[in-house]
Coordinates of C-alpha atoms in Angstrom, one line a residue:
M1 CA 120.5 229.7 97.8
L2 CA 120.3 231.8 100.7
H3 CA 122.6 232.8 103.2
T4 CA 121.0 234.0 105.6
T5 CA 122.3 233.9 109.1
K6 CA 120.8 235.0 112.5
I7 CA 118.3 238.0 112.2
Q8 CA 119.2 241.0 113.4
T9 CA 116.2 243.1 114.8
A10 CA 116.1 247.1 114.0
E11 CA 117.8 249.5 116.0
L12 CA 115.1 252.2 116.4
E13 CA 115.4 256.0 117.2
W14 CA 112.3 258.1 118.3
S15 CA 111.5 262.3 117.1
L16 CA 108.5 263.3 118.1
V17 CA 107.3 265.1 115.4
D18 CA 104.3 267.4 115.7
G19 CA 103.0 265.2 119.1
I20 CA 103.1 262.3 117.0
E21 CA 106.1 260.0 117.6
V22 CA 108.1 259.0 114.3
P23 CA 110.6 255.9 114.3
I24 CA 113.7 256.1 112.8
S25 CA 116.4 253.7 111.9
K26 CA 120.0 253.7 113.1
Q27 CA 120.7 251.1 110.7
F28 CA 120.1 253.5 107.6
G29 CA 119.6 256.8 109.2
D30 CA 116.0 257.5 107.6
V31 CA 112.4 257.5 108.7
Y32 CA 109.7 254.4 108.7
F33 CA 107.2 256.9 107.5
S34 CA 106.5 260.5 106.5
K35 CA 106.7 263.0 109.4
N36 CA 103.6 265.2 107.6
N37 CA 101.4 262.0 107.2
G38 CA 102.7 258.5 106.5
L39 CA 99.2 256.9 106.2
L40 CA 97.8 259.3 103.7
E41 CA 101.7 259.0 102.2
T42 CA 100.9 255.0 101.5
R43 CA 97.5 255.7 100.0
H44 CA 98.2 258.0 97.5
V45 CA 101.9 256.1 96.4
F46 CA 100.9 252.7 97.0
L47 CA 97.4 252.2 96.8
N48 CA 96.5 254.9 94.3
G49 CA 99.9 254.1 92.5
N50 CA 98.7 250.6 91.9
D51 CA 95.1 251.6 91.0
L52 CA 93.9 249.1 94.0
P53 CA 91.1 250.6 94.8
E54 CA 89.9 249.8 91.6
R55 CA 91.5 246.6 90.9
L56 CA 90.1 245.2 93.9
A57 CA 86.5 246.1 93.7
Q58 CA 86.4 244.3 90.4
L59 CA 87.9 241.1 91.5
H60 CA 86.2 237.6 89.7
D61 CA 84.4 235.1 91.9
Y62 CA 87.6 232.9 93.7
Q63 CA 90.1 235.2 92.2
Y64 CA 93.4 235.3 94.1
F65 CA 95.2 238.9 93.9
C66 CA 98.9 238.8 94.7
I67 CA 101.3 242.1 95.7
G68 CA 104.5 242.4 96.8
E69 CA 106.6 244.8 99.2
T70 CA 110.3 245.1 99.1
G71 CA 109.9 246.6 103.0
F72 CA 107.8 245.6 105.7
G73 CA 108.9 248.4 108.2
T74 CA 106.5 248.9 110.6
G75 CA 103.8 247.2 108.6
L76 CA 102.1 250.3 107.7
N77 CA 101.4 249.8 104.1
I78 CA 100.0 246.4 105.0
L79 CA 97.6 247.7 107.4
A80 CA 96.4 250.1 105.1
L81 CA 95.9 248.2 102.1
W82 CA 94.0 245.8 104.7
Q83 CA 91.9 248.5 105.4
L84 CA 90.8 249.2 101.6
W85 CA 90.5 245.6 101.2
Q86 CA 87.8 245.6 103.9
Q87 CA 86.2 248.8 102.4
V88 CA 86.3 247.3 98.9
R89 CA 86.6 243.2 98.6
P90 CA 83.3 241.8 96.5
D91 CA 81.9 239.2 98.3
N92 CA 82.4 236.3 96.2
H93 CA 85.4 234.4 98.3
S94 CA 87.8 236.6 96.2
H95 CA 91.3 236.5 98.2
L96 CA 93.9 239.0 98.9
H97 CA 97.8 238.1 99.7
V98 CA 101.2 240.0 100.3
I99 CA 104.4 239.0 99.9
S100 CA 106.7 241.3 102.0
V101 CA 110.9 241.0 102.8
E102 CA 112.3 242.8 105.8
K103 CA 116.3 242.3 106.6
F104 CA 115.9 243.9 110.1
P105 CA 112.5 243.4 111.9
L106 CA 111.3 245.5 114.2
T107 CA 111.0 244.0 117.9
K108 CA 107.2 243.3 118.9
A109 CA 107.7 246.3 121.7
D110 CA 108.7 248.6 118.8
L111 CA 106.3 247.2 116.1
I112 CA 103.0 248.4 118.8
R113 CA 104.6 251.5 119.8
A114 CA 105.1 252.7 116.4
L115 CA 101.6 251.0 115.2
S116 CA 100.1 253.1 118.3
V117 CA 100.1 256.2 116.1
W118 CA 97.6 255.3 113.5
T119 CA 94.3 255.1 116.0
E120 CA 91.9 254.2 112.9
L121 CA 94.1 250.9 111.9
K122 CA 94.1 249.9 115.8
P123 CA 92.0 246.5 115.5
L124 CA 93.8 245.4 112.4
A125 CA 96.9 246.0 114.2
E126 CA 96.1 244.1 116.8
Q127 CA 95.2 241.2 114.5
L128 CA 98.9 241.4 113.1
I129 CA 100.7 241.6 116.3
A130 CA 98.6 238.7 117.5
Q131 CA 100.7 236.8 114.8
Y132 CA 103.7 238.6 114.4
P133 CA 106.2 236.2 114.1
L134 CA 109.5 235.3 116.0
P135 CA 112.9 237.3 114.5
I136 CA 114.1 233.7 112.6
A137 CA 115.3 234.1 108.8
G138 CA 112.8 232.5 106.4
C139 CA 108.9 233.3 105.0
H140 CA 106.5 233.4 108.1
R141 CA 102.8 232.9 107.0
L142 CA 100.2 235.1 108.6
S143 CA 96.9 233.8 107.9
F144 CA 93.1 235.9 108.5
P145 CA 90.6 233.7 106.7
E146 CA 88.0 235.3 108.1
Q147 CA 89.2 238.5 106.1
R148 CA 90.4 236.4 103.0
F149 CA 93.2 238.0 103.7
S150 CA 97.3 236.5 103.9
L151 CA 100.7 237.4 104.2
D152 CA 103.8 236.3 103.6
L153 CA 106.4 238.4 106.1
W154 CA 110.2 236.9 104.6
L155 CA 112.7 237.9 107.2
G156 CA 116.1 238.0 105.8
D157 CA 118.3 240.3 103.1
A158 CA 115.8 240.6 99.8
Q159 CA 119.0 240.0 97.8
D160 CA 119.1 236.4 99.2
I161 CA 115.4 236.5 99.5
F162 CA 114.1 237.0 96.0
P163 CA 116.0 234.5 94.3
S164 CA 114.8 231.9 97.1
I165 CA 111.0 232.5 95.9
A166 CA 109.2 230.4 93.8
K167 CA 106.9 231.6 91.5
T168 CA 103.7 229.5 91.5
Q169 CA 101.6 232.6 91.3
T170 CA 102.4 235.6 89.7
V171 CA 102.9 238.8 91.8
Q172 CA 100.2 241.4 90.2
A173 CA 101.0 245.2 91.8
W174 CA 104.6 246.1 93.8
F175 CA 105.3 248.3 96.4
L176 CA 108.7 249.7 95.9
D177 CA 109.2 250.7 99.6
G178 CA 112.3 250.4 101.6
F179 CA 114.7 253.1 102.4
A180 CA 115.6 255.6 99.7
P181 CA 118.3 254.5 98.0
S182 CA 121.2 256.7 99.1
C183 CA 120.7 255.0 102.5
N184 CA 119.7 251.5 101.5
P185 CA 121.3 250.8 97.9
E186 CA 121.6 246.5 98.4
M187 CA 117.9 247.0 98.3
W188 CA 117.7 248.4 94.9
Q189 CA 120.4 246.8 93.4
E190 CA 119.9 245.3 89.3
H191 CA 120.0 241.3 91.2
V192 CA 117.2 242.1 93.4
L193 CA 115.3 244.3 90.4
N194 CA 115.8 241.5 88.2
H195 CA 114.1 239.1 90.5
I196 CA 110.9 241.3 91.4
V197 CA 110.2 241.0 87.6
R198 CA 110.9 237.5 87.3
L199 CA 108.2 237.1 89.8
S200 CA 105.9 239.7 87.9
D201 CA 104.1 239.3 84.5
I202 CA 102.6 241.3 81.6
G203 CA 99.8 243.6 83.5
T204 CA 101.9 243.9 86.8
T205 CA 102.2 247.4 88.2
F206 CA 104.7 249.0 90.7
S207 CA 104.7 252.2 92.2
S208 CA 107.3 254.0 94.6
F209 CA 107.7 256.9 96.5
S210 CA 111.4 257.2 94.7
V211 CA 112.2 257.9 91.3
A212 CA 115.7 257.2 91.3
G213 CA 118.0 256.8 88.3
V214 CA 119.2 253.0 89.5
L215 CA 115.4 252.3 90.0
K216 CA 114.2 253.7 86.9
R217 CA 116.7 252.0 84.7
G218 CA 116.0 248.7 85.9
L219 CA 112.5 248.2 85.4
Q220 CA 113.2 250.1 82.3
Q221 CA 115.3 247.5 80.8
H222 CA 112.6 244.7 80.9
G223 CA 110.0 247.1 79.0
I224 CA 108.4 248.4 81.8
Q225 CA 106.8 251.6 81.2
I226 CA 107.8 254.3 83.4
N227 CA 105.4 257.0 84.2
R228 CA 106.4 260.2 87.4
P229 CA 102.9 261.5 88.5
R230 CA 103.3 264.2 91.7
G231 CA 104.6 262.7 94.7
F232 CA 103.0 263.0 98.3
G233 CA 103.4 266.5 100.0
H234 CA 106.3 268.3 99.2
K235 CA 107.7 265.4 96.7
R236 CA 107.4 266.4 93.4
E237 CA 107.6 263.0 92.0
M238 CA 106.7 259.2 92.9
L239 CA 106.9 256.5 90.3
K240 CA 104.4 254.6 88.6
A241 CA 104.9 251.6 86.1
L242 CA 103.4 249.5 84.2
W243 CA 104.9 246.2 82.6
L244 CA 103.0 246.5 78.8
D245 CA 103.1 243.7 76.4
A246 CA 105.9 244.0 74.0
T247 CA 103.4 245.3 71.1
E248 CA 102.6 248.6 73.1
N249 CA 104.9 251.4 73.2
C250 CA 102.7 254.0 74.2
L251 CA 104.1 256.4 77.0
L252 CA 101.1 255.5 80.7
D253 CA 99.1 258.6 80.9
D254 CA 99.9 259.8 84.4
K255 CA 95.4 259.5 84.6
Q256 CA 95.3 256.3 83.0
Q257 CA 94.4 252.9 85.2
V258 CA 97.4 251.0 84.9
A259 CA 95.5 247.9 84.6
D260 CA 92.0 246.8 84.1
P261 CA 91.0 243.9 86.4
S262 CA 88.5 242.3 83.9
E263 CA 91.9 241.7 81.9
A264 CA 93.9 240.1 84.4
K265 CA 94.6 236.4 84.2
V266 CA 92.1 234.9 86.5
T267 CA 93.7 232.0 88.1
Q268 CA 90.1 230.4 89.3
T269 CA 86.9 231.6 89.1
T270 CA 84.8 228.7 90.5
S271 CA 84.6 227.1 94.0
R272 CA 87.0 223.8 93.2
Q273 CA 85.4 219.8 94.3
I274 CA 88.5 218.6 95.9
A275 CA 88.7 214.9 97.2
I276 CA 91.1 213.9 99.7
I277 CA 91.8 210.1 99.9
G278 CA 92.9 209.4 103.9
A279 CA 91.7 211.0 107.0
G280 CA 95.2 211.1 109.1
I281 CA 96.9 214.5 109.9
A282 CA 98.2 214.7 106.3
G283 CA 94.5 214.6 105.2
L284 CA 92.5 216.3 107.9
T285 CA 94.7 219.1 107.7
C286 CA 94.5 219.6 103.7
A287 CA 90.8 219.5 104.1
W288 CA 91.3 222.3 106.1
A289 CA 93.5 224.0 104.1
F290 CA 91.0 224.0 101.4
A291 CA 88.0 224.4 102.9
Q292 CA 89.2 227.5 104.9
R293 CA 89.2 229.4 101.1
G294 CA 85.8 228.5 100.1
H295 CA 86.3 225.1 98.5
H296 CA 84.3 221.8 99.1
V297 CA 85.8 219.1 100.2
T298 CA 85.1 215.4 100.5
I299 CA 87.2 213.0 102.6
Y300 CA 87.4 209.3 101.7
E301 CA 88.4 207.1 104.4
Q302 CA 88.8 202.9 104.1
Q303 CA 88.0 202.6 107.5
Q304 CA 87.7 205.4 110.2
P305 CA 89.9 208.6 110.9
L306 CA 93.0 208.8 112.6
A307 CA 93.1 204.8 112.1
G308 CA 96.2 204.7 111.1
A309 CA 99.8 206.8 112.7
S310 CA 97.7 210.1 113.4
G311 CA 95.1 208.1 116.3
N312 CA 97.5 207.9 119.4
P313 CA 95.9 209.8 122.4
L314 CA 98.0 212.5 122.0
A315 CA 100.7 214.2 119.7
L316 CA 103.8 216.1 121.1
L317 CA 105.2 218.9 118.6
N318 CA 108.6 218.4 119.6
P319 CA 111.0 219.8 116.7
K320 CA 114.8 218.9 116.5
L321 CA 115.8 222.8 115.9
C322 CA 118.6 223.5 113.0
P323 CA 122.0 225.9 113.5
I324 CA 120.4 229.1 113.0
E325 CA 121.9 229.7 109.9
Q326 CA 120.3 226.9 108.1
A327 CA 116.3 228.0 110.1
H328 CA 115.3 229.9 106.6
E329 CA 115.1 226.4 104.8
H330 CA 115.1 223.8 107.3
L331 CA 111.2 221.9 107.1
M332 CA 111.5 221.2 110.4
T333 CA 112.1 224.5 112.0
L334 CA 109.7 226.3 109.7
S335 CA 107.0 223.5 110.5
W336 CA 107.5 224.1 114.3
Q337 CA 106.8 227.6 113.6
H338 CA 103.9 227.4 111.4
A339 CA 101.9 225.0 113.5
L340 CA 102.6 227.0 116.6
N341 CA 100.5 229.6 114.9
F342 CA 97.9 226.9 113.6
Y343 CA 96.9 224.9 116.2
P344 CA 96.1 227.8 119.0
Q345 CA 92.7 228.2 117.0
F346 CA 91.6 224.5 117.9
K347 CA 90.5 223.3 121.0
A348 CA 92.3 220.6 120.7
F349 CA 96.0 222.4 121.3
R350 CA 97.5 222.9 124.7
A351 CA 101.0 224.7 125.0
L352 CA 103.9 223.6 126.7
Q353 CA 107.5 223.7 127.1
V354 CA 109.7 220.5 125.8
Q355 CA 112.8 220.1 128.0
Q356 CA 115.3 217.7 125.0
I357 CA 117.6 216.0 127.5
A358 CA 121.2 216.5 125.7
L359 CA 122.1 212.5 125.2
K360 CA 124.2 212.2 121.9
N361 CA 126.4 216.0 120.8
P362 CA 125.2 218.1 124.3
D363 CA 127.8 220.7 123.1
E364 CA 125.9 221.0 119.8
L365 CA 122.3 220.5 121.2
L366 CA 123.2 223.1 123.8
S367 CA 124.9 225.6 121.8
L368 CA 121.8 226.2 119.8
A369 CA 120.5 228.4 122.5
A370 CA 122.8 231.0 122.0
Q371 CA 121.9 230.9 118.4
Y372 CA 118.2 231.9 118.2
P373 CA 116.4 234.7 120.3
A374 CA 116.1 234.6 123.9
D375 CA 112.8 233.5 124.6
V376 CA 113.0 230.6 122.3
L377 CA 115.8 228.2 123.7
S378 CA 117.5 228.0 127.4
T379 CA 119.8 225.4 128.6
A380 CA 118.4 224.0 131.9
T381 CA 118.5 221.0 134.0
P382 CA 115.1 219.4 134.8
H383 CA 113.2 220.5 138.0
S384 CA 111.6 216.3 138.1
P385 CA 112.1 214.0 137.2
K386 CA 115.5 214.4 138.9
T387 CA 118.1 213.5 136.2
T388 CA 122.1 214.2 136.0
L389 CA 121.7 215.5 132.3
A390 CA 121.2 218.6 130.9
S391 CA 119.0 220.0 128.4
L392 CA 117.4 222.0 125.9
N393 CA 114.2 224.0 126.9
L394 CA 112.5 224.8 123.9
Q395 CA 109.7 227.6 125.8
H396 CA 107.6 227.5 122.6
A397 CA 106.1 223.9 121.9
G398 CA 102.1 222.2 122.6
V399 CA 100.1 218.8 122.5
V400 CA 97.6 218.0 120.5
Q401 CA 95.0 216.0 121.0
P402 CA 94.0 214.4 117.5
H403 CA 90.3 213.0 117.9
L404 CA 89.3 216.4 119.6
L405 CA 91.1 218.2 116.4
R406 CA 89.5 216.0 114.0
D407 CA 86.2 216.5 115.3
E408 CA 86.8 220.5 114.9
I409 CA 87.7 219.8 111.1
L410 CA 84.9 217.9 110.4
Y411 CA 82.4 220.0 111.5
H412 CA 83.7 222.6 109.4
P413 CA 80.8 223.2 106.8
H414 CA 82.8 222.9 103.9
I415 CA 84.4 219.2 104.9
E416 CA 82.2 216.1 104.2
L417 CA 83.6 212.5 105.2
K418 CA 82.7 209.4 103.3
I419 CA 83.5 205.8 104.4
A420 CA 84.5 204.3 101.2
P421 CA 87.1 202.7 99.7
I422 CA 89.1 204.0 96.5
T423 CA 90.5 201.7 94.6
A424 CA 91.4 203.5 91.2
L425 CA 91.5 207.2 89.9
K426 CA 91.1 207.9 86.6
P427 CA 91.9 211.3 84.8
T428 CA 89.4 212.2 82.0
Q429 CA 89.4 215.7 80.3
T430 CA 87.0 217.8 82.9
A431 CA 87.8 215.8 86.0
I432 CA 88.9 213.1 88.0
E433 CA 87.1 210.0 88.4
L434 CA 87.0 208.3 91.5
W435 CA 86.3 204.3 91.7
Q436 CA 85.6 202.0 94.2
N437 CA 86.3 198.4 92.7
Q438 CA 84.2 198.4 89.8
Q439 CA 81.6 201.1 90.4
L440 CA 82.4 205.0 89.4
I441 CA 81.5 206.9 92.7
A442 CA 82.2 210.2 92.6
H443 CA 83.8 213.2 90.2
A444 CA 86.8 216.0 91.4
D445 CA 88.6 218.8 90.4
H446 CA 91.6 217.6 92.2
V447 CA 92.6 214.9 94.2
V448 CA 95.2 214.5 97.0
V449 CA 96.0 211.4 97.9
C450 CA 97.1 211.2 101.8
C451 CA 97.2 206.9 102.7
A452 CA 100.8 207.0 104.3
K453 CA 102.0 203.7 102.6
Q454 CA 98.7 202.5 100.8
S455 CA 99.4 205.4 98.4
A456 CA 101.5 203.7 96.4
T457 CA 98.5 201.5 95.2
L458 CA 96.2 204.3 93.3
F459 CA 99.4 205.2 91.2
E460 CA 101.4 203.4 88.8
H461 CA 104.5 204.8 89.6
Y462 CA 105.1 206.0 93.2
P463 CA 108.3 206.7 95.7
V464 CA 109.3 204.0 98.2
L465 CA 107.6 204.2 101.5
K466 CA 109.5 202.5 104.2
P467 CA 107.2 201.2 106.9
I468 CA 107.9 201.8 110.7
R469 CA 106.3 200.3 113.5
G470 CA 105.7 202.2 116.7
Q471 CA 104.3 202.1 119.8
V472 CA 103.2 204.5 122.7
S473 CA 102.2 203.6 126.2
W474 CA 100.1 205.1 128.9
L475 CA 99.9 204.4 132.7
D476 CA 98.4 205.9 135.9
N477 CA 100.9 208.4 137.7
A478 CA 98.4 210.4 139.7
N479 CA 100.3 210.4 142.9
Q480 CA 103.3 211.9 140.9
P481 CA 102.4 213.7 138.1
L482 CA 104.8 215.4 136.0
I483 CA 105.3 218.8 136.0
P484 CA 102.4 220.8 134.6
N485 CA 103.1 222.1 131.0
Q486 CA 106.1 220.5 130.8
A487 CA 107.3 217.4 128.3
Y488 CA 110.8 215.6 128.4
S489 CA 112.4 214.7 125.3
Y490 CA 115.0 211.9 125.3
G491 CA 115.2 209.3 122.2
G492 CA 111.8 209.0 123.7
Y493 CA 109.1 211.5 125.0
C494 CA 106.8 211.7 128.5
V495 CA 104.0 214.0 128.8
Q496 CA 100.6 214.0 130.8
L497 CA 98.0 212.7 129.1
N498 CA 95.5 214.0 131.4
A499 CA 95.8 214.5 135.3
S500 CA 95.9 211.0 136.0
Q501 CA 97.9 209.6 133.6
L502 CA 101.3 209.7 131.6
I503 CA 102.1 208.8 128.0
L504 CA 105.9 207.4 126.8
G505 CA 106.7 206.9 123.7
A506 CA 107.5 205.6 121.2
S507 CA 109.5 202.1 119.8
F508 CA 110.8 202.4 116.5
Y509 CA 111.2 199.6 114.3
P510 CA 111.8 200.3 110.6
N511 CA 110.5 197.5 108.7
R512 CA 107.8 195.8 110.4
E513 CA 104.2 196.3 109.7
D514 CA 102.5 194.0 112.8
T515 CA 100.1 196.2 114.8
E516 CA 99.8 194.4 118.1
V517 CA 99.9 195.9 121.2
L518 CA 103.6 194.0 122.9
Q519 CA 104.8 194.2 126.2
E520 CA 108.2 194.2 124.9
D521 CA 107.4 197.7 123.4
H522 CA 105.9 198.6 127.1
V523 CA 109.5 197.1 128.5
H524 CA 111.3 199.5 125.5
N525 CA 109.6 202.6 126.3
H526 CA 109.8 202.0 130.3
E527 CA 113.8 201.7 129.6
L528 CA 113.7 204.9 127.5
I529 CA 112.5 206.7 130.2
H530 CA 114.8 204.8 132.8
S531 CA 117.9 205.3 131.3
V532 CA 117.6 209.5 131.9
F533 CA 115.1 209.3 135.1
P534 CA 115.9 206.1 137.0
E535 CA 114.6 207.5 140.2
Y536 CA 111.5 208.0 138.8
A537 CA 111.1 205.3 136.7
Q538 CA 111.4 202.6 139.4
Q539 CA 108.4 204.3 141.2
L540 CA 106.2 204.0 138.1
P541 CA 103.6 201.2 137.7
A542 CA 104.7 197.9 136.1
V543 CA 104.5 197.2 132.7
E544 CA 102.0 194.2 132.8
T545 CA 99.7 197.3 134.0
W546 CA 100.1 199.6 130.8
Q547 CA 98.0 200.3 128.1
G548 CA 99.3 201.1 124.4
R549 CA 98.6 201.4 120.6
A550 CA 100.9 200.3 117.9
S551 CA 100.8 201.7 114.4
I552 CA 103.1 202.0 111.4
R553 CA 104.7 204.9 109.8
A554 CA 105.6 205.9 106.4
Q555 CA 108.9 207.7 105.7
S556 CA 110.6 208.6 102.7
L557 CA 114.1 207.2 101.7
D558 CA 115.4 210.7 102.3
Y559 CA 113.1 211.4 105.0
F560 CA 111.6 214.3 103.4
P561 CA 107.4 214.2 103.1
L562 CA 106.0 213.7 99.1
L563 CA 104.3 216.6 98.5
G564 CA 102.9 217.2 95.3
K565 CA 102.4 215.3 91.7
V566 CA 103.6 212.2 91.1
N567 CA 103.0 212.6 87.2
H568 CA 103.4 215.9 85.6
N569 CA 99.6 215.9 83.6
E570 CA 97.1 215.2 86.2
Q571 CA 95.6 216.8 88.7
I572 CA 96.1 214.3 91.1
Y573 CA 98.7 215.0 94.4
T574 CA 99.6 213.3 97.1
F575 CA 100.8 213.9 100.5
A576 CA 102.8 210.9 102.2
G577 CA 106.0 209.9 104.2
L578 CA 105.6 212.1 107.1
G579 CA 107.1 209.6 109.3
S580 CA 107.1 210.7 113.4
K581 CA 106.6 214.2 112.7
G582 CA 103.1 214.3 110.9
F583 CA 101.7 216.4 113.3
L584 CA 104.7 219.2 112.6
F585 CA 104.9 219.1 109.4
A586 CA 101.3 218.5 108.0
P587 CA 99.8 222.5 108.8
L588 CA 102.8 223.8 106.8
C589 CA 102.4 221.2 104.0
S590 CA 99.2 221.2 103.8
E591 CA 99.5 225.4 102.9
V592 CA 101.8 224.5 100.4
L593 CA 99.8 221.8 98.9
A594 CA 97.1 224.0 98.5
A595 CA 99.4 227.0 96.9
L596 CA 100.4 224.1 94.1
V597 CA 97.2 223.3 93.4
L598 CA 95.2 226.7 93.6
G599 CA 98.0 228.8 91.7
E600 CA 98.7 230.9 95.0
A601 CA 101.8 232.4 96.5
C602 CA 104.0 229.4 98.2
A603 CA 105.2 230.0 102.0
I604 CA 108.6 228.2 101.4
P605 CA 111.7 228.4 98.9
Q606 CA 112.3 226.9 96.0
S607 CA 114.9 225.2 97.3
L608 CA 112.9 222.9 99.8
L609 CA 110.1 222.8 97.6
D610 CA 112.4 220.9 95.1
K611 CA 113.1 218.6 98.2
L612 CA 109.5 217.7 99.1
N613 CA 108.5 217.0 95.4
P614 CA 107.6 213.6 94.8
Q615 CA 109.3 213.6 91.2
R616 CA 112.5 214.2 92.7
F617 CA 113.2 210.5 93.0
Q618 CA 112.6 209.8 89.2
K619 CA 115.0 212.5 88.3
K620 CA 117.6 210.8 90.7
V621 CA 116.9 207.4 88.7
K622 CA 117.5 209.3 85.6
I623 CA 120.5 210.7 86.4
K624 CA 122.0 207.1 87.4
K625 CA 120.9 205.5 84.4
A626 CA 122.8 208.4 82.5
Y627 CA 125.6 208.2 84.3
F628 CA 125.8 204.3 84.2
A629 CA 125.4 205.0 80.7
G630 CA 128.4 206.4 80.5
K631 CA 126.8 210.1 80.1
R632 CA 128.6 211.6 83.2
T633 CA 127.7 214.9 82.3
V634 CA 124.4 214.6 83.0

């Protein structure tokens, strides 16, 4: 389990060497890159040391290649790798992914300054900087789909992070970077190396500028073959290693290619046919995740897209952030950061701030401002509408127009929508059959069921999802609009729907499934806003003139979504139970689901992946039965 708390950014000194500014870490007393030529050293040690020019050029159709790095630093290794990928990648939908860990990330300003040295990398550096994450612990996924390149940047201590990473894909090459063992001994501990090996497999390669004994012994104890070819510049040696099969006892020749990609484990070699049942926000974002990877997706919808809870006129991204020491594995905090990197690619998104009114436990809420980076949260009293209550100002948030987002996603050339109710799914040895009553209508390699509470109808056993009725209201407020680009959260919420209308939400009635628009729910929404903004609420039009929409949310018994396989042996997955946070959870959860289906690296820790697993309820039932049967040691 991770014990990472608030992230401390790197403290730097700058040294001018031959007209080049070289950053030096105050924490470790070491340089970030070679004073001679850091880019050439990266190519020699890490790219050529893992034989990546040959291996990447020979990737199979749709093959996924994963590289691990022990110290992100200035991102120089990543940019050099990305540049190489642009030069050698085959035109066959293959994908390059990197997992990198950093305890002391550079501030964005320092990153820009450090990377300005490498003018040939500037176009790539600008793309990296544009997605560079906030200094908050946990995994941050940076995606560049047009480049078929992605990066998981894990912020935190390597000793905590590497044990937490789920092995959903083998790391095929390692950049064992970071500061020298004499400066940063924690990075090179046996505990860390053991988990690096856990994430690897036969055929994985390793390279490092360091040939320290702790590194060599740590790899050799796992049967990994070590060689020490000439290092870069004045360095006599570097490390080059290969995890051979136990039957291969030969030493590695320094001129030998360390791995033949034609013999590597190939996770996928063809485009997948993906069927998604349900066109709410879960189904739409899942479809996007697969389509962006070049796979063909068919969405089957019984009525029309966004017919359920996802079809309100506006969706507010309004997370309840956790204490900073929990951020690395808190679903809402991780999803919020990912959503703010996902939605801006669509015209349906509009950035704004949210004033979270401190109604309950105000001291606890307001204390978060001091825990997070300075430009994330602040305490404030809203300017308008007037209230006497303090609030927490979330400076990075936004709203999504669901119907515009739907249109943008369905426009993707790899996504097809079919209005057809699916009544049964039947696994065969080669595919999943989709049935409509007694008629077979399609086959798919994988099926993802995203039908909220109706998902249970397609499975023999399915976790319980509780229905929750919710109604939003919208009304004219052209004469007294709210502050532009500002929303308010107070148990309910309010935000401008457009220039002349205000939207309020939402009522919350568990275990109700009626969807008629009711005036009593309008009254409920009015009372919510009146409780915090009484003067403003009194000036709103009479509730009899309000419009609204009621729908049913689906919530699991432990409040976590259901994400993954319901049954072990079938290629049928589910994504449901998002409750009232569908638009917040959906982008990150869809990335996780794509990783599970396609065998890719996962952008959340194993602990959180376990909490989302639909089979978690089956395990609890088995434990409870064993307990009451007297087997209390289970």
